mmCIF file of N, CA and C in Angstrom:
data_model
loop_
_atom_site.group_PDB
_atom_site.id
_atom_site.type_symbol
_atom_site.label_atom_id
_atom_site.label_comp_id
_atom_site.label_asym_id
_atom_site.label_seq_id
_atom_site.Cartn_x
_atom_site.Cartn_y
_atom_site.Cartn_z
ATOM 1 N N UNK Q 25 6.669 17.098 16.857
ATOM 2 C CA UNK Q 25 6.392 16.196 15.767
ATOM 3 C C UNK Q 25 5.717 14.969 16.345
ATOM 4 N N UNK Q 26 4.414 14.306 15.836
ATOM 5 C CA UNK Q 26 3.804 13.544 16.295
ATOM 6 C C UNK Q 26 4.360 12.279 15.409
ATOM 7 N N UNK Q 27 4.375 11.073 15.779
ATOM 8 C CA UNK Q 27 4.859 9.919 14.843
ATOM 9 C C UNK Q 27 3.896 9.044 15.081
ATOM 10 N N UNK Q 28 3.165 7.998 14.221
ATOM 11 C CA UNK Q 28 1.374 7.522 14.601
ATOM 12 C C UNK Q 28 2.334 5.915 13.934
ATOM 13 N N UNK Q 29 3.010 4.598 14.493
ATOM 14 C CA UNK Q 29 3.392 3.161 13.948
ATOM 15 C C UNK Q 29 2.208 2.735 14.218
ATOM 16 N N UNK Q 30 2.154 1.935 13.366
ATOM 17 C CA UNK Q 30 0.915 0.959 13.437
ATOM 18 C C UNK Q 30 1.182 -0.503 13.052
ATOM 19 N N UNK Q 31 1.017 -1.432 13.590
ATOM 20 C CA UNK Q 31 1.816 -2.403 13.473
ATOM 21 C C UNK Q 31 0.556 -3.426 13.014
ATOM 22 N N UNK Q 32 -0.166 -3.703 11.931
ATOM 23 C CA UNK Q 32 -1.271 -4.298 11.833
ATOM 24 C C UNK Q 32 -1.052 -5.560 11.493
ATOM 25 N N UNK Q 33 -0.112 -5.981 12.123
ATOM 26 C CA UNK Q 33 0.188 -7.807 12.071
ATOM 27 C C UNK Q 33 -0.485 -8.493 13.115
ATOM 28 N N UNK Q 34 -1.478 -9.414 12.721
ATOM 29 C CA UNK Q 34 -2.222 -9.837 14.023
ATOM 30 C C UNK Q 34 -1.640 -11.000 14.930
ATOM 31 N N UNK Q 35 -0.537 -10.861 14.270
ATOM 32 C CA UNK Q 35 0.289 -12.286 15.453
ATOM 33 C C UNK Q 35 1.752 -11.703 15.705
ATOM 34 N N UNK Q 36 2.372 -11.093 14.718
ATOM 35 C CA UNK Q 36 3.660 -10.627 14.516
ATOM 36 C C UNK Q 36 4.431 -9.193 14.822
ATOM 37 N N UNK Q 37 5.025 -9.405 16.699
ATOM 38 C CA UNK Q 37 5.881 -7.983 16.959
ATOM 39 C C UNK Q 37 6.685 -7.929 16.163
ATOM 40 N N UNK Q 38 7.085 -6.039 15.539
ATOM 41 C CA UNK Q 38 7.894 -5.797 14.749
ATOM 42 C C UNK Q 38 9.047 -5.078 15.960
ATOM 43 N N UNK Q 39 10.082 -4.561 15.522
ATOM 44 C CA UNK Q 39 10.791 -3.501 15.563
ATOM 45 C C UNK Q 39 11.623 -3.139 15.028
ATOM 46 N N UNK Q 40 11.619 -1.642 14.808
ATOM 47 C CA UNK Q 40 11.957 -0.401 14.017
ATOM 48 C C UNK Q 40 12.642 0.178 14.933
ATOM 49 N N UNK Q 41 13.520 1.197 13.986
ATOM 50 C CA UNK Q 41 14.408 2.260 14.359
ATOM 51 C C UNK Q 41 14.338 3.285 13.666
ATOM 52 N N UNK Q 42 13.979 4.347 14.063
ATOM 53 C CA UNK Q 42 13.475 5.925 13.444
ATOM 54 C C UNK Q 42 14.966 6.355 12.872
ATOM 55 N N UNK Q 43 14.549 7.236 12.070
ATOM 56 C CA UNK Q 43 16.034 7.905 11.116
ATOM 57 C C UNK Q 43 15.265 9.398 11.019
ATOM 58 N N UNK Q 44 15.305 10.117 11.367
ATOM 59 C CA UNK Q 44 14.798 11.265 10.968
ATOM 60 C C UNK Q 44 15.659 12.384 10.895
ATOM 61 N N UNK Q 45 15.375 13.079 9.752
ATOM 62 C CA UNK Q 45 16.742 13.803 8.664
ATOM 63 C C UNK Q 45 16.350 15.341 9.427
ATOM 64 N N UNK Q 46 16.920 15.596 8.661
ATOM 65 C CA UNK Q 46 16.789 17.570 8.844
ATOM 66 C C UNK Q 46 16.421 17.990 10.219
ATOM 67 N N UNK Q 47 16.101 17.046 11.528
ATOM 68 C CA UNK Q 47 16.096 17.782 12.769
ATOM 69 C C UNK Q 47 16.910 17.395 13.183
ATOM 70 N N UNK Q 48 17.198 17.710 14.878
ATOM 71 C CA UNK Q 48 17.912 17.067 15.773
ATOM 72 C C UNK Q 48 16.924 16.367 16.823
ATOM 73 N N UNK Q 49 16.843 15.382 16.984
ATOM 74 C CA UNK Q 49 15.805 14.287 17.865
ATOM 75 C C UNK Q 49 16.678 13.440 18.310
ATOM 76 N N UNK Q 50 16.757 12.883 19.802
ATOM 77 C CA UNK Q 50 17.294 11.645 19.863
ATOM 78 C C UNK Q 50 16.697 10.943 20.752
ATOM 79 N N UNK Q 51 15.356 11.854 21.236
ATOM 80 C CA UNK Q 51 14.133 11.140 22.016
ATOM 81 C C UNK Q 51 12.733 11.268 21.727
ATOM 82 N N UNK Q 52 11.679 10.917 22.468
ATOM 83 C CA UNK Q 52 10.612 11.355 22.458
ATOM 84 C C UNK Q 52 9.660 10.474 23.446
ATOM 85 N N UNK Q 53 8.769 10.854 23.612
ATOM 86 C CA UNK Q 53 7.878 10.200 24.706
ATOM 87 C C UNK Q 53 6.511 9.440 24.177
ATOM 88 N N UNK Q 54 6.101 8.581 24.635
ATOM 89 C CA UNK Q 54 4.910 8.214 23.384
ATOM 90 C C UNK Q 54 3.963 7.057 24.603
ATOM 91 N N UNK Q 55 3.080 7.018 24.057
ATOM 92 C CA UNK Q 55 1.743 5.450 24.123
ATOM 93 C C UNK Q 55 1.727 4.455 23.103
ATOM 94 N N UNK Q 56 1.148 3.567 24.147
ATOM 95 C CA UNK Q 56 0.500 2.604 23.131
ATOM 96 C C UNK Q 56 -0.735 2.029 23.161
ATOM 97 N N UNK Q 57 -1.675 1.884 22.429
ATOM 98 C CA UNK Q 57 -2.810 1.194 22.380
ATOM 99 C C UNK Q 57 -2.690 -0.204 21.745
ATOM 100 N N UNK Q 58 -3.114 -0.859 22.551
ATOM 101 C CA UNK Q 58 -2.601 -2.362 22.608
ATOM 102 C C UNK Q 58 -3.766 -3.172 23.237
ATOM 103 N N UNK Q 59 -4.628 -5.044 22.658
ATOM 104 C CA UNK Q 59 -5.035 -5.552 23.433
ATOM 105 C C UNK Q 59 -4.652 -6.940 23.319
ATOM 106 N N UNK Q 60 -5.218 -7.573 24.188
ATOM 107 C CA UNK Q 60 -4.186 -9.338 23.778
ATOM 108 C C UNK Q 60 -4.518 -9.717 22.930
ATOM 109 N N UNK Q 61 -6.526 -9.613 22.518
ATOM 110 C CA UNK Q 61 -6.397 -10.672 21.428
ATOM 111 C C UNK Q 61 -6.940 -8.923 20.157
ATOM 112 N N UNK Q 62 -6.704 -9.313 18.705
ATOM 113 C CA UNK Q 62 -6.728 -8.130 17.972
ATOM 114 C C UNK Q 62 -8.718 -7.366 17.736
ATOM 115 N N UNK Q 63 -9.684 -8.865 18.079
ATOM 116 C CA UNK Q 63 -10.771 -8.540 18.160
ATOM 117 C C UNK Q 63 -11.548 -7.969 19.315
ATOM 118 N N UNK Q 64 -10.528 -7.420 20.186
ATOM 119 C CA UNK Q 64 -10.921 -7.276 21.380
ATOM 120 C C UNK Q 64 -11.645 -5.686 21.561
ATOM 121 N N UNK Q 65 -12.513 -4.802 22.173
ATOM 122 C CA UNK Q 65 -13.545 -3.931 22.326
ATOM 123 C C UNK Q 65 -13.636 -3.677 23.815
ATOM 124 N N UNK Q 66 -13.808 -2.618 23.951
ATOM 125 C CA UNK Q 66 -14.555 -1.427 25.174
ATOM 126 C C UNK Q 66 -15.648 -1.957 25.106
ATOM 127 N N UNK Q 67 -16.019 -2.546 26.213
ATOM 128 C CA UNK Q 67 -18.034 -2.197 26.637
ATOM 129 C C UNK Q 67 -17.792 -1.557 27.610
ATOM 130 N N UNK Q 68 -18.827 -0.724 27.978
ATOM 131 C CA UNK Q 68 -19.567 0.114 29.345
ATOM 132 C C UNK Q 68 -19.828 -1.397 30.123
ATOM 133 N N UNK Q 69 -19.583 -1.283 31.388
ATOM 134 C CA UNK Q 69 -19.501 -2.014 32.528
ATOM 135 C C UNK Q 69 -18.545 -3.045 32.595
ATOM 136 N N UNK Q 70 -17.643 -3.218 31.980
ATOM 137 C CA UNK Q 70 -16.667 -4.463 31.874
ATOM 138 C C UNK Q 70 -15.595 -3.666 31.507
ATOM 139 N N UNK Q 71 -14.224 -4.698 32.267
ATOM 140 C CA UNK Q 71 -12.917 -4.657 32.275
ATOM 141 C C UNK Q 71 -12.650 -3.788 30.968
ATOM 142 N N UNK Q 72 -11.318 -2.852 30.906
ATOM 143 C CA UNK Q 72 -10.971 -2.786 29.294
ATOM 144 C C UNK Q 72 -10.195 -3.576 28.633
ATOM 145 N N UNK Q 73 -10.245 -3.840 27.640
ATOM 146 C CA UNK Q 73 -9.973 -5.048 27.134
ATOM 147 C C UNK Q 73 -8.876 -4.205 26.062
ATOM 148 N N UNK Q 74 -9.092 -2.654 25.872
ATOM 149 C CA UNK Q 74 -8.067 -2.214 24.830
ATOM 150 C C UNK Q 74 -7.717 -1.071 25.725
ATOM 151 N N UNK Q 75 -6.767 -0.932 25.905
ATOM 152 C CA UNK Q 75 -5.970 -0.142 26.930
ATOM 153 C C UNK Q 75 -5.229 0.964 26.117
ATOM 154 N N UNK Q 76 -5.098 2.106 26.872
ATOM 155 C CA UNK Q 76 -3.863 3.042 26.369
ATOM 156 C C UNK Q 76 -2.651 3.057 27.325
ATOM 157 N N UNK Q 77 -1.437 3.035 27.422
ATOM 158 C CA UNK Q 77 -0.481 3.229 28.408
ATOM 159 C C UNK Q 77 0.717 3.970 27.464
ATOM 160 N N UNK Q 78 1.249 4.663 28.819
ATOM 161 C CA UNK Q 78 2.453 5.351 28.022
ATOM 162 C C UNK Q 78 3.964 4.686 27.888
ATOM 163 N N UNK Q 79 4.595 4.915 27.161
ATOM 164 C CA UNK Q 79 5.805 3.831 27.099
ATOM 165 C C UNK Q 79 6.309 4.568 28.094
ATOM 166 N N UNK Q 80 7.461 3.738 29.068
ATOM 167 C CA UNK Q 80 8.284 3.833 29.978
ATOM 168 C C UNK Q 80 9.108 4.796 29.661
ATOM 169 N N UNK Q 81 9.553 5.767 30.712
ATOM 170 C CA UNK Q 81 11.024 6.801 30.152
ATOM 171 C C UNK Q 81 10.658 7.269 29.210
ATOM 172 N N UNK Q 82 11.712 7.940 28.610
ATOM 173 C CA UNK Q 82 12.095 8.679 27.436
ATOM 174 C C UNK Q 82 11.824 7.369 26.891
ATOM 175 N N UNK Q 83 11.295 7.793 24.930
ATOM 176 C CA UNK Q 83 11.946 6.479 24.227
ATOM 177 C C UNK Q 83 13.115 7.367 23.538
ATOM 178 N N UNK Q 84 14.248 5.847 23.415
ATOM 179 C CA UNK Q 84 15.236 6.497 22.514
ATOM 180 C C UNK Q 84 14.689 6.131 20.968
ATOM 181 N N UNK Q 85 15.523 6.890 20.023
ATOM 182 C CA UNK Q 85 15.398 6.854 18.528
ATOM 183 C C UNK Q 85 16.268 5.999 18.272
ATOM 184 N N UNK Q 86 17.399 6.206 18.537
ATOM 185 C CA UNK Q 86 18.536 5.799 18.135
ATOM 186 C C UNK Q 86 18.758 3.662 18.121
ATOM 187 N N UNK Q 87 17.901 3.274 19.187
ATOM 188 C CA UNK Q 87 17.594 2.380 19.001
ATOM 189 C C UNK Q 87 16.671 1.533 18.989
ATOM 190 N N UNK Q 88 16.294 0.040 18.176
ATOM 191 C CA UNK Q 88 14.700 -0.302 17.928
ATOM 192 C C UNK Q 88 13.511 0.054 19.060
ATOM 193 N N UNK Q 89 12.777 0.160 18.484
ATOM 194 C CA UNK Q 89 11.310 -0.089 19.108
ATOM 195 C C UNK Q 89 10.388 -0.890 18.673
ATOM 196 N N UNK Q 90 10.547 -1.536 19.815
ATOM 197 C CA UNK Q 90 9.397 -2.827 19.657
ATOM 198 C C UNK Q 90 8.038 -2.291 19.609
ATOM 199 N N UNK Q 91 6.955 -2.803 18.190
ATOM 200 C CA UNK Q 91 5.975 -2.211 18.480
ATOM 201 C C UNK Q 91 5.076 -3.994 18.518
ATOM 202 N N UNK Q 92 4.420 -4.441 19.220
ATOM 203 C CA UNK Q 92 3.837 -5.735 19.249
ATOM 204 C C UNK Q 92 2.796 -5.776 18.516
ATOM 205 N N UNK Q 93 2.247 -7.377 18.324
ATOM 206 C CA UNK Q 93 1.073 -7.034 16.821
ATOM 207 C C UNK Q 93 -0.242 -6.645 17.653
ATOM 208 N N UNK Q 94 -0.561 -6.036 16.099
ATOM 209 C CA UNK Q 94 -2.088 -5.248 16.215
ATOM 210 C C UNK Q 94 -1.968 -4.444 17.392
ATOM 211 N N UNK Q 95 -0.891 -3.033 17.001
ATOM 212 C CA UNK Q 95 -1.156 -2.437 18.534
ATOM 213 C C UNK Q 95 -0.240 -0.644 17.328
ATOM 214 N N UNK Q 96 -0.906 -0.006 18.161
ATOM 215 C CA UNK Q 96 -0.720 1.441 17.592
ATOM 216 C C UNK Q 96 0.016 2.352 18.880
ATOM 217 N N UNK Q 97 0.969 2.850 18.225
ATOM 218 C CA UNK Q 97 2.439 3.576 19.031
ATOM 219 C C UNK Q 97 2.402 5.022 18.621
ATOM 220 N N UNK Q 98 2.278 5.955 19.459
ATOM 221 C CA UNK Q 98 2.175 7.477 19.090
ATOM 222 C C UNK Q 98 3.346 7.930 19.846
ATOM 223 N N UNK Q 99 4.386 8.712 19.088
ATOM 224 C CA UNK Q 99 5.419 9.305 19.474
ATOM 225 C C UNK Q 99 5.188 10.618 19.488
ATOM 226 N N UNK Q 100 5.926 11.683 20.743
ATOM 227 C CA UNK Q 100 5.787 12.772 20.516
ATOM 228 C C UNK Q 100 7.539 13.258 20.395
ATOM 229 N N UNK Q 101 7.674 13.846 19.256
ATOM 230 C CA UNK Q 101 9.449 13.799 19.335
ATOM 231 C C UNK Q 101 9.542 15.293 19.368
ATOM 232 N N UNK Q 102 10.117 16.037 20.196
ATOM 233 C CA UNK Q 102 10.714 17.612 19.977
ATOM 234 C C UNK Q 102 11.829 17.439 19.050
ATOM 235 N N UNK Q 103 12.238 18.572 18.335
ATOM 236 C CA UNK Q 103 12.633 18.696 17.090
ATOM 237 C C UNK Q 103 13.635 19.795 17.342
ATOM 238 N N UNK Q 104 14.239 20.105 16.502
ATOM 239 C CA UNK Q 104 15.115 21.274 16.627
ATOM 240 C C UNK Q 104 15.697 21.044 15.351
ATOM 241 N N UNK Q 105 16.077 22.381 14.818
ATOM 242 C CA UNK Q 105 16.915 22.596 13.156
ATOM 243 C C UNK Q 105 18.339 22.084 13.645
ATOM 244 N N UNK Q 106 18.722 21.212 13.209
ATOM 245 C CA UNK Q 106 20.124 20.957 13.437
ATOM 246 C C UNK Q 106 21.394 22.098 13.388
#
């Protein structure tokens, strides 16, 4: 199961805590695309200025995740029928 947060507050980190019904999940692994300022762009020959990195560890579900502003969080959660 893929999970796509998008946090389109241009000044304001949120965090959330996933609830997800009918499987069994209590992790998943994910990225983030994130840059400091929200107008920020890729050119060819210069630094990147919008980065992808993967979140640290496992993430847990069970408790928040900080997603920071103007920055997009892709979860990959394995699933199982409870």
């Amino acid at each position: 199961l893929a999970i796509a947060l998008v946090n389109f507050s241009p000044k304001d980190d949120l965090a959330l805590t996933l609830r997800l019904t009918g499987v069994a999940a209590s992790e998943a692994k994910g990225l983030r695309i994130n840059a400091a300022r929200l107008g920020d762009t890729n050119l060819p020959g210069q630094p990147e200025a919008v980065t992808t990195a993967p979140l640290p560890g496992p993430v847990s579900l069970t408790t928040p995740l900080p997603l920071p502003a103007h920055s997009i969080t892709v979860l990959e959660v394995r699933v199982a029928a409870p």
